[in-house]
Short mmCIF file of N, CA and C in Angstrom, two decimals:
data_model
loop_
_atom_site.label_atom_id
_atom_site.label_comp_id
_atom_site.label_asym_id
_atom_site.label_seq_id
_atom_site.Cartn_x
_atom_site.Cartn_y
_atom_site.Cartn_z
N MET A 1 0.82 -0.82 0.18
CA MET A 1 0.46 0.04 -0.04
C MET A 1 0.83 1.33 -0.37
N GLU A 2 0.71 1.94 -0.68
CA GLU A 2 1.09 3.24 -1.19
C GLU A 2 0.93 4.85 0.19
N PRO A 3 1.81 5.50 0.46
CA PRO A 3 1.14 6.24 1.68
C PRO A 3 1.10 7.28 1.10
N ASP A 4 0.12 7.82 1.37
CA ASP A 4 -0.65 9.13 1.06
C ASP A 4 0.26 10.64 1.68
N TRP A 5 0.79 11.28 0.50
CA TRP A 5 1.80 11.62 0.91
C TRP A 5 1.80 13.08 0.90
N GLU A 6 0.77 13.76 0.90
CA GLU A 6 -0.33 14.56 1.52
C GLU A 6 -0.82 14.60 2.45
N ASP A 7 -0.92 13.66 2.65
CA ASP A 7 -1.65 13.45 4.32
C ASP A 7 -0.42 13.27 5.28
N GLN A 8 0.50 12.60 4.99
CA GLN A 8 1.80 12.66 5.47
C GLN A 8 2.82 14.34 5.64
N ALA A 9 2.93 15.31 4.50
CA ALA A 9 2.62 16.72 5.20
C ALA A 9 2.13 17.40 5.61
N ARG A 10 0.67 17.14 5.57
CA ARG A 10 -0.08 17.93 6.36
C ARG A 10 0.07 17.36 7.82
N THR A 11 0.43 15.71 8.05
CA THR A 11 0.90 16.01 9.03
C THR A 11 1.85 16.18 10.00
N ILE A 12 3.00 16.04 9.36
CA ILE A 12 4.00 16.80 9.22
C ILE A 12 3.78 18.20 10.23
N ILE A 13 3.43 18.94 9.38
CA ILE A 13 3.16 20.31 9.99
C ILE A 13 2.79 20.36 11.05
N ARG A 14 1.30 19.88 11.02
CA ARG A 14 -0.15 20.21 12.18
C ARG A 14 0.73 20.05 13.70
N VAL A 15 2.02 18.64 13.42
CA VAL A 15 2.42 17.77 14.80
C VAL A 15 3.29 19.03 15.36
N GLU A 16 4.32 19.27 14.13
CA GLU A 16 5.09 20.39 14.54
C GLU A 16 4.45 21.55 15.28
N LEU A 17 2.86 22.46 14.46
CA LEU A 17 2.67 23.66 15.28
C LEU A 17 1.88 23.68 16.39
N VAL A 18 1.57 22.17 17.09
CA VAL A 18 0.25 22.19 17.71
C VAL A 18 2.27 21.37 19.40
N ARG A 19 3.07 20.51 18.57
CA ARG A 19 4.43 20.55 19.75
C ARG A 19 5.18 22.04 20.12
N ALA A 20 4.84 23.15 19.56
CA ALA A 20 5.21 24.61 19.32
C ALA A 20 4.40 25.31 19.92
N ARG A 21 2.64 25.31 20.07
CA ARG A 21 2.12 26.02 20.49
C ARG A 21 1.85 27.35 19.63
N VAL A 22 1.87 26.78 18.24
CA VAL A 22 1.52 27.86 17.31
C VAL A 22 0.17 27.93 16.74
N ASN A 23 -0.54 28.62 16.53
CA ASN A 23 -1.82 28.31 15.80
C ASN A 23 -1.13 29.16 14.53
N TYR A 24 -2.51 29.17 13.36
CA TYR A 24 -2.05 29.85 12.31
C TYR A 24 -2.14 31.10 12.12
N LYS A 25 -2.25 31.42 13.44
CA LYS A 25 -2.44 33.77 13.22
C LYS A 25 -1.30 34.08 13.88
N GLU A 26 -0.82 33.12 15.00
CA GLU A 26 0.76 33.34 14.76
C GLU A 26 1.41 32.72 13.68
N LEU A 27 1.64 31.58 13.12
CA LEU A 27 2.27 31.38 12.29
C LEU A 27 2.27 32.60 10.70
N ALA A 28 1.26 32.90 10.75
CA ALA A 28 1.54 34.43 9.83
C ALA A 28 1.97 35.10 10.18
N TRP A 29 1.97 35.45 11.28
CA TRP A 29 3.08 36.70 12.07
C TRP A 29 4.39 36.29 11.79
N ARG A 30 4.40 35.62 12.30
CA ARG A 30 6.29 34.61 11.99
C ARG A 30 6.29 34.69 10.26
N PHE A 31 6.12 34.48 9.36
CA PHE A 31 5.62 34.26 7.94
C PHE A 31 6.12 35.89 8.06
N GLU A 32 5.34 36.73 8.28
CA GLU A 32 5.57 38.44 7.83
C GLU A 32 6.80 38.72 8.45
N GLN A 33 7.40 38.25 9.08
CA GLN A 33 8.69 38.63 9.97
C GLN A 33 9.80 38.04 9.22
N MET A 34 9.49 37.03 8.60
CA MET A 34 10.78 36.53 7.88
C MET A 34 10.29 37.15 6.00
N GLY A 35 9.77 38.45 6.32
CA GLY A 35 9.42 39.08 4.97
C GLY A 35 8.53 37.74 3.99
N ILE A 36 7.17 37.25 4.60
CA ILE A 36 6.38 36.70 3.20
C ILE A 36 4.76 36.43 3.62
N GLN A 37 4.45 37.67 3.24
CA GLN A 37 3.18 37.89 3.12
C GLN A 37 1.85 36.92 2.79
N GLU A 38 1.49 36.10 4.21
CA GLU A 38 0.64 34.59 3.88
C GLU A 38 -0.56 35.30 4.78
N THR A 39 -1.72 34.94 4.71
CA THR A 39 -2.82 35.10 5.99
C THR A 39 -2.95 33.90 6.73
N ALA A 40 -3.34 33.75 8.20
CA ALA A 40 -3.28 32.66 8.81
C ALA A 40 -4.99 32.08 7.57
N ALA A 41 -5.57 33.10 7.37
CA ALA A 41 -6.28 31.08 6.21
C ALA A 41 -5.75 31.09 5.38
N ASN A 42 -5.36 31.42 4.56
CA ASN A 42 -4.48 31.21 3.55
C ASN A 42 -3.37 30.12 3.91
N LEU A 43 -2.40 29.88 4.88
CA LEU A 43 -1.73 29.27 5.72
C LEU A 43 -2.69 28.35 6.09
N SER A 44 -3.80 28.34 6.40
CA SER A 44 -4.46 26.53 7.22
C SER A 44 -4.74 26.01 5.88
N ASN A 45 -5.08 26.65 4.62
CA ASN A 45 -6.06 26.14 4.23
C ASN A 45 -4.88 25.33 2.83
N LYS A 46 -3.48 25.97 3.10
CA LYS A 46 -2.71 24.91 2.19
C LYS A 46 -1.81 24.03 2.78
N VAL A 47 -2.51 24.43 4.40
CA VAL A 47 -1.45 22.89 5.39
C VAL A 47 -2.86 22.13 4.84
N ALA A 48 -4.01 22.29 4.76
CA ALA A 48 -5.74 21.22 4.98
C ALA A 48 -4.96 20.70 3.69
N ARG A 49 -4.97 21.17 2.91
CA ARG A 49 -5.20 20.42 1.06
C ARG A 49 -3.82 19.39 1.46
N GLY A 50 -2.71 19.86 2.05
CA GLY A 50 -1.63 18.73 2.22
C GLY A 50 -0.63 18.65 0.57
N ARG A 51 -1.79 19.99 -0.51
CA ARG A 51 -0.17 20.56 -1.52
C ARG A 51 0.38 21.55 -1.79
N PHE A 52 1.64 21.37 -1.63
CA PHE A 52 2.77 22.94 -1.44
C PHE A 52 3.18 22.56 -1.57
N SER A 53 3.81 23.89 -1.85
CA SER A 53 5.68 22.70 -2.01
C SER A 53 6.92 23.03 -1.35
N PHE A 54 7.78 22.27 -1.49
CA PHE A 54 8.95 21.98 0.13
C PHE A 54 9.18 23.42 0.40
N ALA A 55 9.58 24.31 -0.24
CA ALA A 55 9.81 25.54 0.14
C ALA A 55 9.01 26.04 1.32
N PHE A 56 7.50 25.87 0.81
CA PHE A 56 6.81 26.39 2.06
C PHE A 56 6.82 25.15 2.99
N PHE A 57 6.93 24.02 3.11
CA PHE A 57 7.22 23.44 4.40
C PHE A 57 8.48 23.90 4.95
N LEU A 58 9.62 24.28 3.93
CA LEU A 58 10.43 24.91 4.60
C LEU A 58 10.47 26.16 5.61
N GLN A 59 9.63 26.90 4.61
CA GLN A 59 9.30 28.11 5.55
C GLN A 59 8.58 27.89 6.50
N CYS A 60 7.66 27.33 6.82
CA CYS A 60 6.74 26.52 7.88
C CYS A 60 7.54 26.08 9.36
N MET A 61 8.45 24.91 9.25
CA MET A 61 9.63 24.81 10.17
C MET A 61 10.13 25.42 10.11
N THR A 62 10.51 26.78 9.63
CA THR A 62 11.86 27.96 10.32
C THR A 62 10.93 28.91 10.91
N ALA A 63 9.53 28.89 10.32
CA ALA A 63 8.42 30.28 11.05
C ALA A 63 8.52 28.99 12.36
N ILE A 64 8.09 28.36 12.30
CA ILE A 64 8.07 27.36 14.10
C ILE A 64 9.52 27.02 14.70
N GLY A 65 10.00 27.55 14.51
CA GLY A 65 11.74 27.33 14.54
C GLY A 65 11.71 25.40 14.53
N VAL A 66 11.58 24.35 13.45
CA VAL A 66 12.12 23.54 13.71
C VAL A 66 13.42 23.54 12.91
N THR A 67 14.09 22.22 13.34
CA THR A 67 15.58 22.05 12.71
C THR A 67 15.47 20.69 12.21
N VAL A 68 15.10 20.29 13.31
CA VAL A 68 15.14 18.46 12.61
C VAL A 68 13.69 18.18 12.83
N VAL A 69 13.37 17.41 11.87
CA VAL A 69 12.15 16.87 11.16
C VAL A 69 12.42 15.13 10.87
N ASP A 70 11.33 14.57 12.81
CA ASP A 70 12.07 12.78 12.64
C ASP A 70 10.68 12.92 11.34
N ILE A 71 10.39 12.37 10.45
CA ILE A 71 9.22 12.18 9.82
C ILE A 71 8.88 10.77 10.01
N ASN A 72 9.21 9.60 10.41
CA ASN A 72 8.89 8.30 10.83
C ASN A 72 8.11 9.09 12.73
N GLY A 73 8.76 9.75 13.18
CA GLY A 73 7.92 10.10 13.98
C GLY A 73 6.98 11.01 14.42
N ALA A 74 6.62 11.91 13.47
CA ALA A 74 5.88 13.11 13.28
C ALA A 74 4.39 12.03 12.88
N VAL A 75 4.86 11.78 11.85
CA VAL A 75 3.77 10.77 11.53
C VAL A 75 2.95 9.58 12.62
N SER A 76 3.93 8.95 12.82
CA SER A 76 3.01 7.99 14.25
C SER A 76 2.59 8.23 15.62
N GLY A 77 3.64 10.05 15.65
CA GLY A 77 3.07 10.27 17.34
C GLY A 77 1.61 11.24 16.38
N ALA A 78 1.57 11.43 15.18
CA ALA A 78 0.31 12.65 14.89
C ALA A 78 -1.20 11.36 15.62
N MET A 79 -0.46 9.92 15.73
CA MET A 79 -1.95 9.08 16.18
C MET A 79 -1.98 9.53 17.61
N LEU A 80 -1.28 9.13 18.22
CA LEU A 80 -0.57 9.68 19.61
C LEU A 80 -1.25 10.94 19.91
N MET A 81 -0.95 12.08 19.31
CA MET A 81 -1.79 13.25 20.20
C MET A 81 -3.23 13.62 19.56
N LYS A 82 -2.99 12.93 18.65
CA LYS A 82 -4.26 12.88 17.31
C LYS A 82 -5.16 14.60 16.96
N VAL A 83 -4.45 14.90 16.55
CA VAL A 83 -3.99 16.25 16.08
C VAL A 83 -5.08 16.86 15.43
N PRO A 84 -5.38 17.77 15.81
CA PRO A 84 -6.76 18.69 15.29
C PRO A 84 -6.87 19.07 13.64
N GLU A 85 -7.74 19.24 12.89
CA GLU A 85 -8.62 19.30 11.75
C GLU A 85 -7.23 20.77 11.50
N GLY A 86 -7.91 21.60 12.59
CA GLY A 86 -7.40 23.42 12.23
C GLY A 86 -8.65 24.18 11.36
N ASP A 87 -9.71 24.39 11.57
CA ASP A 87 -10.35 24.51 10.62
C ASP A 87 -10.35 26.35 10.47
N ASN A 88 -10.56 26.78 11.70
CA ASN A 88 -10.44 27.80 12.37
C ASN A 88 -8.75 28.95 11.76
N GLU A 89 -8.84 29.98 11.39
CA GLU A 89 -7.73 29.97 11.14
C GLU A 89 -6.99 30.58 12.56
N GLY A 90 -7.64 30.89 14.16
CA GLY A 90 -6.50 30.75 14.95
C GLY A 90 -6.19 29.82 15.58
N GLU A 91 -7.02 28.71 15.46
CA GLU A 91 -6.13 27.00 15.98
C GLU A 91 -5.66 26.75 14.78
N VAL A 92 -5.26 25.40 15.75
CA VAL A 92 -3.92 24.73 14.53
C VAL A 92 -5.03 23.06 14.50
#
C-alpha cells in the first residue's frame, strides 16, 4: 500500500505546530517577520490541502523554529497526539 504523501506532509506540519503551541494566526505573524505575506486562513488552507512546495514546508519549519524533522516520529506521533483539523484560522 502506497503512503498518502499529502496526508503525511499535512500531519508533519500540524504536529510541529501543536508541539510548538503555534496557531495559524501566530504562524502568519512569524511568516510576516520573515518577509513572507500569508494570511492565517491561507496558511490553514494550504496545510489542509496537503499540496504545497517543499519551499513552503521549509518556511513553515523555520517559522515554527524546527531544525530537525523526524518524519517517522512525527507521523506515528500524530496518532498519539490526535492532531486537530484546524478549520478555524486561530486554531491549529
